[in-house]
Amino acid sequence: MNSSILYHIAKADFLERVRSRRFLVTLGLMIVVAYLFLPPLGASYITIDLDGYRGIYNSAWIGASVSLMIAIYMSFAFFFVVRGNLTRDYETGVGQIVAATQVKRRQLILGKWFSNVAVLFAMAAILVISAGALQFIRAEDTNLQIWQLVAPFLVIVLPTMTLVAAFAVLFEVIPALRGGLGNIVFFVVWIIVLFPLGQGGSFIIDGMQDGVSESVAGHSGSSSCCLIFESNAVDVLGRELGTQKTFTWGGMAWTNENILIHVATVVFALGIITLAGFRFDRFSRTGYSAGRITRLMRWISRNSGLDRLKQRATFAETDDTDVNSEPSLTHLTPLKTGSLGGRFGTLFTAELKLALKGLPIWWYAGAIGFIVFGALAGDDVGREWVLPFAWIWPVLVWSKMGVRESENHMEALVLTAPRPLSRQLPAIFLTGLLIAVILGSGVLARLVIAGDMSAVASWVATATFIPAAAIALGTWGQSARLFQMVYLSVWYAGPMQGVGLFDFIGLKPDIPVDTNRVLTVVGVTAVLIVIGIAGRARQIRY
Amino acid sequence: MSYGDDSWALKNYSLELDTGVVGLLGPNGAGKSTLMRILATVSQPTEGSVLWNGDDISESPDSLRATLGYLPQDFGIYPNLSAIEFLEYLAALKGLPKQEAGQRINELLDLLGLAANKKQPLSSFSGGMRQRVGIAQALLNDPKILIVDEPTVGLDPSQRARFRDLISGLSEDRLVILSTHIVSDIEAIATRIVIMESGRLITDDSPEGVLQDVEGKVWSYVAPSSELGEISARTLVSSAIRRPDGVHLRVVASEMPDQSAEQVLPNLEDAYLFHTSNSSVSVG
């Protein structure tokens, strides 16, 4: 295999991405998250708790903590950062140029994987440097020990990144997984494979617990440890955590077993890349692929001779045109004077049709299922399970809001229509709201019947929050992926895992609705609406 | 319009337009598309202003948008929609009442030869068919100002001729700004020719006026094929066709380039080359 070709495929792809705004924005956000993951002294929240203890912020603790955070949580975000390099080649036509060269499909796939790995390693490297800087910012222990800081990244983070990079390539070569559905599927893969793998770095947590028992007299080290995100020193289980005490952790004593697990991860990644190599069609398909029904209709049309008739009907009138003739005037029927400025309802209907167009039949079946089951299921099941799933079902529809125009290169046509801010944007918002209302209507009916008006208020706040968030992230992120990534993460952490900070639905069985939470959601929604309007205004100006 | 401190896409540009077809000509990178985007309210000028019926379109873009038809050089589609659904959506955005939009869409689809394909998904359309859908959307709202950027890309010769007829008919009572680098597209229909180069206005005149500039400067003669390179280096060659007896040249030059050369009537291609020729090529 020609290594020079591999190098150039990976290099071009790497440069294309690290020079993008998305790379810089994501990196910036990750540095902020890393900063917050190591709470400042005196902060009102904690992230890692070892039965009331945490390590002082020395190189060992910071390196291990930030590595855990990346391996467990950021591996999901990293997928969104690196995916799309093959899709871009399909859509831009670059793929067809590459396909006409002598490059082998394995080279292309390996090159894309190397590029993904390089992007993620670059991010990880910057996070290591940031972690080092954090040690001085927190200033509990300013003795920088490079190996203690870097080792957890090498052993845990980098192997996990190779796996994420491989999944990103695999999902690109399977047409059905190239779009938003692939993001959802990866979310499931992340929960099943990567999340436990990151926690497989639990030997780091074991090492931390050993550190507590060795350093603190009388501490058994057997108490539970958790990664939590809670304020007011109350963890997700409602336990009062009090003020954390600190101990000095000397870092991991790495064993062969620790390292072998992550070597196996890299081998697994190579297996996925090999599979991707077999699946890759070497750009033989065009960017858009029609659905089965469309393909069937075209086949019937071709074989019935209908196409030939249509061709004659379409071009017969043009065949007689003399190319060199003087122009003859062609007139269109004028519109009635003052007929522009039509009804908002027409535009809203058009936006709704556009949002729902192309959704498969099973999507509608699922939506009906959520409505019916929400109305018929018990109150507890409705609040805890039906409503969260009903409001994740249209995530791909919502994620297109505010970004559909740019993803389809339609800005010049759509944003030059009259009043794009005061007319089209509200229509998009109401479309998203209507979808949330319909999907959650089954559960809403039960809440209304039960007369639980505070729960109804919480329901309304959330239904409004979702499209506002989608538009804000869409107009600024310029990619449906941003909302998919953020919303899925928050949904999983909040409504599903019960981390209070992220529970934007706030309806739990037998727990009264927290009015402050509802007001917070309303406030956040208002801010998101303003952000969305500003984002759209920015799109219109440029 | 500037990019950064030193790079100007458009500079020192002043133009006043009325009804008719304005043919915008210029080489690649001349700033035609930038001008079009500014006129279509997609981009804003970093300095200066564009007025539509006295209103600055940067401050009140909707006054123009309500009556604007715009076909950009590169535009996308929603691949899952059919042609008719796509046009219905854009008609709603432009504020057309539903019934009138339906009539208009059907008329445009018939006119542009898309009626038979109107229910097919746009993802199945060829480049030329997508371009015709783009032309249809630009005409949906019966625009008073129609801005079309390289509109004939992807159209076959007969479709180009039909598009030319359509533009001629439309321009009687509205302003059509048509940008292209295919000179023949506007030769027969433009009532005014604007030639740009490097972001600057080179010429703004009627077709007759533009041709007048090059009157008596266009020559035709036959030269040995081996001399073509040398002739191209010292004169402005408008066309060169190889034949058994040598290469048949059409050159733009102030003085007779060869003893056998005969003066011929200039066309717009000659005038365009004359105006855009850079200083390294001698026209004299």
Coordinates of N, CA, C and O in Angstrom, one line a residue, chain A residues 85 126 206 330 448 525 535 542:
Chain A
N85 N -16.9 13.2 6.5 CA -15.9 13.5 5.4 C -16.1 12.7 4.1 O -15.9 13.3 3.1
I126 N -4.7 19.1 22.6 CA -5.0 20.5 23.1 C -5.6 20.4 24.4 O -5.4 21.2 25.3
D206 N -11.2 2.9 40.4 CA -10.7 2.0 41.4 C -9.4 2.5 42.0 O -9.2 2.5 43.2
T330 N -42.3 35.8 -25.4 CA -43.1 34.9 -24.6 C -43.6 35.6 -23.4 O -42.9 36.2 -22.7
V448 N -54.3 16.9 31.8 CA -55.4 17.8 31.9 C -56.6 17.2 32.6 O -57.2 17.8 33.5
T525 N -35.9 29.3 27.4 CA -36.6 29.3 26.1 C -36.6 30.7 25.5 O -36.3 30.9 24.3
G535 N -29.5 34.6 15.2 CA -28.9 33.7 14.2 C -29.4 33.8 12.8 O -28.7 33.8 11.8
Y542 N -25.7 37.7 5.5 CA -24.5 37.1 4.8 C -25.0 35.9 3.9 O -25.0 34.9 4.4

